[in-house]
Amino acid sequence: MENRENPTGDVLAGVGPRLRALRRARRATLATLADETGLTASTLSRLENGKLRPTLEQLLPLARAHGVPLDDLVAAPPTGDPRVHLRPVRRSGLVMVPLITRPGGIQAYKVIHPPAGRAPTMNLQTHDGYEWFYVLDGHVRFVLGEREFRLGVGEAAEFDTRTPHWIGSADNRPAELLALFGAQGERAHLAPSGR
């Protein structure tokens, strides 16, 4: 159980046993470790036995000597990797790169439409939800119901996806979009071919 009054004390209390285990795993003596770190053998013994509260000035040379990150000595909680690992999905000529990795809610994708004429035939689709897209590069041909639009870099559109729609490149260059849609839209855009 975490000590809410002194969580730092709880973290530091576990340092001694970790230091002892690391030293023993290396088969190093206190005297050898003292030579490597510049700390006295007595200080090292008191740190390992929990009789001395470790300081940063003591932990840094110990981490170097044992070849471990400082976080390992104090058993710091993992912070997680904040980077998004982009894994493109290719389907029917589109390349969709997910920009959000959490499930549910609004999803963000970079969508690359192939040049006009290289995309499959224009099939209007409908599904529940709303979609928003922003043109990053190229020109987009956007069909919404009976109307057709051409959008360029910096232009955006938002629409109810229950209205029949189609999006594609308007010319001989790929069109790159930033698209936001909910789960229904994600399923519609990533459904297997032949749906």
mmCIF file of C-alpha atoms in Angstrom:
data_model
loop_
_atom_site.group_PDB
_atom_site.id
_atom_site.type_symbol
_atom_site.label_atom_id
_atom_site.label_comp_id
_atom_site.label_asym_id
_atom_site.label_seq_id
_atom_site.Cartn_x
_atom_site.Cartn_y
_atom_site.Cartn_z
ATOM 1 C CA MET A 1 0.000 0.000 0.000
ATOM 2 C CA GLU A 2 1.349 3.410 -0.955
ATOM 3 C CA ASN A 3 2.299 5.746 1.854
ATOM 4 C CA ARG A 4 0.349 8.856 0.855
ATOM 5 C CA GLU A 5 2.126 10.985 3.440
ATOM 6 C CA ASN A 6 5.641 10.113 2.227
ATOM 7 C CA PRO A 7 5.630 8.364 -1.185
ATOM 8 C CA THR A 8 9.279 9.409 -1.715
ATOM 9 C CA GLY A 9 10.278 7.474 1.399
ATOM 10 C CA ASP A 10 8.612 4.348 -0.003
ATOM 11 C CA VAL A 11 10.510 4.688 -3.269
ATOM 12 C CA LEU A 12 13.838 5.268 -1.528
ATOM 13 C CA ALA A 13 13.268 2.362 0.879
ATOM 14 C CA GLY A 14 13.497 -0.047 -2.051
ATOM 15 C CA VAL A 15 16.791 1.370 -3.350
ATOM 16 C CA GLY A 16 19.006 -0.512 -0.851
ATOM 17 C CA PRO A 17 17.901 -4.025 -1.801
ATOM 18 C CA ARG A 18 18.182 -3.143 -5.521
ATOM 19 C CA LEU A 19 21.728 -1.811 -5.006
ATOM 20 C CA ARG A 20 22.736 -4.981 -3.135
ATOM 21 C CA ALA A 21 21.219 -7.226 -5.824
ATOM 22 C CA LEU A 22 22.998 -5.315 -8.628
ATOM 23 C CA ARG A 23 26.365 -5.488 -6.836
ATOM 24 C CA ARG A 24 26.000 -9.201 -6.098
ATOM 25 C CA ALA A 25 24.917 -9.930 -9.687
ATOM 26 C CA ARG A 26 28.199 -8.327 -10.817
ATOM 27 C CA ARG A 27 30.098 -10.267 -8.097
ATOM 28 C CA ALA A 28 31.612 -6.977 -6.977
ATOM 29 C CA THR A 29 32.756 -6.297 -3.427
ATOM 30 C CA LEU A 30 31.948 -3.119 -1.527
ATOM 31 C CA ALA A 31 35.631 -2.158 -1.869
ATOM 32 C CA THR A 32 35.559 -2.615 -5.660
ATOM 33 C CA LEU A 33 32.353 -0.587 -5.950
ATOM 34 C CA ALA A 34 33.860 2.100 -3.713
ATOM 35 C CA ASP A 35 36.791 2.414 -6.138
ATOM 36 C CA GLU A 36 34.405 2.672 -9.107
ATOM 37 C CA THR A 37 32.116 5.268 -7.564
ATOM 38 C CA GLY A 38 34.270 7.355 -5.222
ATOM 39 C CA LEU A 39 31.911 6.507 -2.342
ATOM 40 C CA THR A 40 33.270 4.802 0.774
ATOM 41 C CA ALA A 41 32.612 1.128 1.449
ATOM 42 C CA SER A 42 30.909 2.168 4.696
ATOM 43 C CA THR A 43 28.542 4.518 2.834
ATOM 44 C CA LEU A 44 27.744 1.808 0.295
ATOM 45 C CA SER A 45 26.991 -0.684 3.067
ATOM 46 C CA ARG A 46 24.664 1.757 4.841
ATOM 47 C CA LEU A 47 22.887 2.514 1.533
ATOM 48 C CA GLU A 48 22.353 -1.205 0.841
ATOM 49 C CA ASN A 49 21.076 -1.819 4.384
ATOM 50 C CA GLY A 50 18.663 1.126 4.247
ATOM 51 C CA LYS A 51 20.427 2.917 7.100
ATOM 52 C CA LEU A 52 21.313 5.869 4.864
ATOM 53 C CA ARG A 53 18.856 7.723 2.660
ATOM 54 C CA PRO A 54 20.372 7.898 -0.874
ATOM 55 C CA THR A 55 21.000 11.239 -2.553
ATOM 56 C CA LEU A 56 21.179 12.009 -6.247
ATOM 57 C CA GLU A 57 24.942 12.573 -5.894
ATOM 58 C CA GLN A 58 25.274 8.995 -4.642
ATOM 59 C CA LEU A 59 22.817 7.379 -7.052
ATOM 60 C CA LEU A 60 24.323 8.806 -10.250
ATOM 61 C CA PRO A 61 27.762 7.154 -9.882
ATOM 62 C CA LEU A 62 26.088 3.920 -8.716
ATOM 63 C CA ALA A 63 23.873 3.831 -11.793
ATOM 64 C CA ARG A 64 26.953 4.371 -14.002
ATOM 65 C CA ALA A 65 28.947 1.680 -12.202
ATOM 66 C CA HIS A 66 26.136 -0.864 -12.491
ATOM 67 C CA GLY A 67 25.316 0.162 -16.073
ATOM 68 C CA VAL A 68 21.633 0.797 -15.400
ATOM 69 C CA PRO A 69 19.407 3.857 -15.823
ATOM 70 C CA LEU A 70 18.782 5.888 -12.702
ATOM 71 C CA ASP A 71 15.079 5.052 -13.064
ATOM 72 C CA ASP A 72 15.924 1.367 -12.472
ATOM 73 C CA LEU A 73 17.605 2.149 -9.158
ATOM 74 C CA VAL A 74 14.575 3.975 -7.799
ATOM 75 C CA ALA A 75 12.020 1.771 -9.605
ATOM 76 C CA ALA A 76 10.459 4.800 -11.274
ATOM 77 C CA PRO A 77 7.055 4.048 -12.775
ATOM 78 C CA PRO A 78 7.087 3.714 -16.557
ATOM 79 C CA THR A 79 6.077 6.915 -18.303
ATOM 80 C CA GLY A 80 5.049 5.217 -21.510
ATOM 81 C CA ASP A 81 6.116 6.134 -24.975
ATOM 82 C CA PRO A 82 4.215 9.250 -26.059
ATOM 83 C CA ARG A 83 5.149 8.815 -29.718
ATOM 84 C CA VAL A 84 2.506 7.574 -32.128
ATOM 85 C CA HIS A 85 3.837 4.686 -34.195
ATOM 86 C CA LEU A 86 2.340 5.214 -37.621
ATOM 87 C CA ARG A 87 1.349 2.052 -39.480
ATOM 88 C CA PRO A 88 -0.266 2.795 -42.842
ATOM 89 C CA VAL A 89 -3.281 0.795 -43.978
ATOM 90 C CA ARG A 90 -3.669 0.348 -47.753
ATOM 91 C CA ARG A 91 -7.048 -0.358 -49.272
ATOM 92 C CA SER A 92 -8.569 0.221 -52.700
ATOM 93 C CA GLY A 93 -5.778 2.584 -53.711
ATOM 94 C CA LEU A 94 -6.004 4.673 -50.520
ATOM 95 C CA VAL A 95 -3.293 4.933 -47.917
ATOM 96 C CA MET A 96 -4.637 5.709 -44.448
ATOM 97 C CA VAL A 97 -2.177 6.509 -41.655
ATOM 98 C CA PRO A 98 -3.763 6.433 -38.168
ATOM 99 C CA LEU A 99 -2.677 9.424 -36.079
ATOM 100 C CA ILE A 100 -4.463 8.368 -32.878
ATOM 101 C CA THR A 101 -3.974 4.968 -31.283
ATOM 102 C CA ARG A 102 -6.620 4.952 -28.552
ATOM 103 C CA PRO A 103 -9.780 2.978 -29.311
ATOM 104 C CA GLY A 104 -13.157 4.643 -29.624
ATOM 105 C CA GLY A 105 -14.088 8.262 -30.019
ATOM 106 C CA ILE A 106 -12.980 10.508 -32.839
ATOM 107 C CA GLN A 107 -10.204 9.020 -34.974
ATOM 108 C CA ALA A 108 -7.653 11.036 -36.948
ATOM 109 C CA TYR A 109 -6.011 9.829 -40.143
ATOM 110 C CA LYS A 110 -3.722 11.177 -42.795
ATOM 111 C CA VAL A 111 -5.367 9.934 -45.991
ATOM 112 C CA ILE A 112 -3.555 9.816 -49.328
ATOM 113 C CA HIS A 113 -5.808 9.507 -52.383
ATOM 114 C CA PRO A 114 -4.153 8.273 -55.596
ATOM 115 C CA PRO A 115 -4.066 10.528 -58.656
ATOM 116 C CA ALA A 116 -7.349 10.859 -60.568
ATOM 117 C CA GLY A 117 -7.875 7.941 -62.926
ATOM 118 C CA ARG A 118 -5.910 5.530 -60.731
ATOM 119 C CA ALA A 119 -8.583 5.255 -58.071
ATOM 120 C CA PRO A 120 -11.317 2.633 -58.284
ATOM 121 C CA THR A 121 -14.582 3.766 -59.811
ATOM 122 C CA MET A 122 -16.434 6.467 -57.961
ATOM 123 C CA ASN A 123 -18.827 4.735 -55.562
ATOM 124 C CA LEU A 124 -20.801 7.055 -53.322
ATOM 125 C CA GLN A 125 -21.033 5.719 -49.782
ATOM 126 C CA THR A 126 -23.155 6.440 -46.733
ATOM 127 C CA HIS A 127 -22.734 5.581 -43.065
ATOM 128 C CA ASP A 128 -23.664 7.005 -39.689
ATOM 129 C CA GLY A 129 -21.675 9.906 -38.284
ATOM 130 C CA TYR A 130 -19.911 13.073 -39.346
ATOM 131 C CA GLU A 131 -16.639 13.515 -41.146
ATOM 132 C CA TRP A 132 -14.265 16.433 -41.339
ATOM 133 C CA PHE A 133 -11.267 16.715 -43.638
ATOM 134 C CA TYR A 134 -8.569 19.283 -44.336
ATOM 135 C CA VAL A 135 -6.533 19.320 -47.551
ATOM 136 C CA LEU A 136 -2.809 19.103 -46.783
ATOM 137 C CA ASP A 137 -1.541 18.746 -50.351
ATOM 138 C CA GLY A 138 -2.978 18.494 -53.853
ATOM 139 C CA HIS A 139 -6.545 19.099 -55.004
ATOM 140 C CA VAL A 140 -9.604 17.158 -53.945
ATOM 141 C CA ARG A 141 -12.770 16.323 -55.844
ATOM 142 C CA PHE A 142 -15.536 16.031 -53.257
ATOM 143 C CA VAL A 143 -18.982 14.759 -54.211
ATOM 144 C CA LEU A 144 -21.723 15.252 -51.623
ATOM 145 C CA GLY A 145 -25.178 14.154 -52.751
ATOM 146 C CA GLU A 146 -25.956 15.978 -55.997
ATOM 147 C CA ARG A 147 -23.240 18.614 -55.524
ATOM 148 C CA GLU A 148 -19.565 18.521 -56.426
ATOM 149 C CA PHE A 149 -16.731 20.615 -54.971
ATOM 150 C CA ARG A 150 -13.044 21.118 -55.696
ATOM 151 C CA LEU A 151 -10.915 21.904 -52.651
ATOM 152 C CA GLY A 152 -7.275 22.955 -52.508
ATOM 153 C CA VAL A 153 -4.566 23.170 -49.870
ATOM 154 C CA GLY A 154 -5.814 24.740 -46.654
ATOM 155 C CA GLU A 155 -9.505 24.156 -47.371
ATOM 156 C CA ALA A 156 -11.691 21.968 -45.184
ATOM 157 C CA ALA A 157 -15.113 20.341 -45.330
ATOM 158 C CA GLU A 158 -17.449 18.907 -42.714
ATOM 159 C CA PHE A 159 -20.508 16.840 -43.566
ATOM 160 C CA ASP A 160 -23.106 14.371 -42.364
ATOM 161 C CA THR A 161 -21.936 10.998 -43.684
ATOM 162 C CA ARG A 162 -25.524 9.777 -44.107
ATOM 163 C CA THR A 163 -25.483 11.909 -47.281
ATOM 164 C CA PRO A 164 -23.987 9.897 -50.176
ATOM 165 C CA HIS A 165 -20.377 11.077 -50.625
ATOM 166 C CA TRP A 166 -17.095 10.405 -52.375
ATOM 167 C CA ILE A 167 -13.636 11.977 -51.998
ATOM 168 C CA GLY A 168 -10.722 11.632 -54.398
ATOM 169 C CA SER A 169 -7.869 13.445 -56.098
ATOM 170 C CA ALA A 170 -8.995 16.042 -58.623
ATOM 171 C CA ASP A 171 -5.943 15.819 -60.905
ATOM 172 C CA ASN A 172 -2.865 13.780 -61.834
ATOM 173 C CA ARG A 173 -1.257 14.177 -58.392
ATOM 174 C CA PRO A 174 -2.075 12.381 -55.133
ATOM 175 C CA ALA A 175 -4.203 14.355 -52.678
ATOM 176 C CA GLU A 176 -3.278 14.294 -48.988
ATOM 177 C CA LEU A 177 -5.908 14.967 -46.332
ATOM 178 C CA LEU A 178 -6.180 15.101 -42.583
ATOM 179 C CA ALA A 179 -9.489 13.360 -41.801
ATOM 180 C CA LEU A 180 -11.451 13.043 -38.561
ATOM 181 C CA PHE A 181 -14.332 10.629 -38.095
ATOM 182 C CA GLY A 182 -15.967 8.416 -35.483
ATOM 183 C CA ALA A 183 -16.089 4.645 -35.261
ATOM 184 C CA GLN A 184 -18.772 4.268 -37.939
ATOM 185 C CA GLY A 185 -16.713 6.299 -40.395
ATOM 186 C CA GLU A 186 -13.577 4.362 -39.537
ATOM 187 C CA ARG A 187 -15.356 1.070 -40.274
ATOM 188 C CA ALA A 188 -16.731 2.424 -43.562
ATOM 189 C CA HIS A 189 -13.351 3.619 -44.781
ATOM 190 C CA LEU A 190 -11.384 0.585 -43.634
ATOM 191 C CA ALA A 191 -13.933 -2.101 -44.556
ATOM 192 C CA PRO A 192 -12.595 -4.979 -46.642
ATOM 193 C CA SER A 193 -12.863 -4.603 -50.405
ATOM 194 C CA GLY A 194 -16.080 -5.902 -51.889
ATOM 195 C CA ARG A 195 -18.294 -4.437 -49.174
#
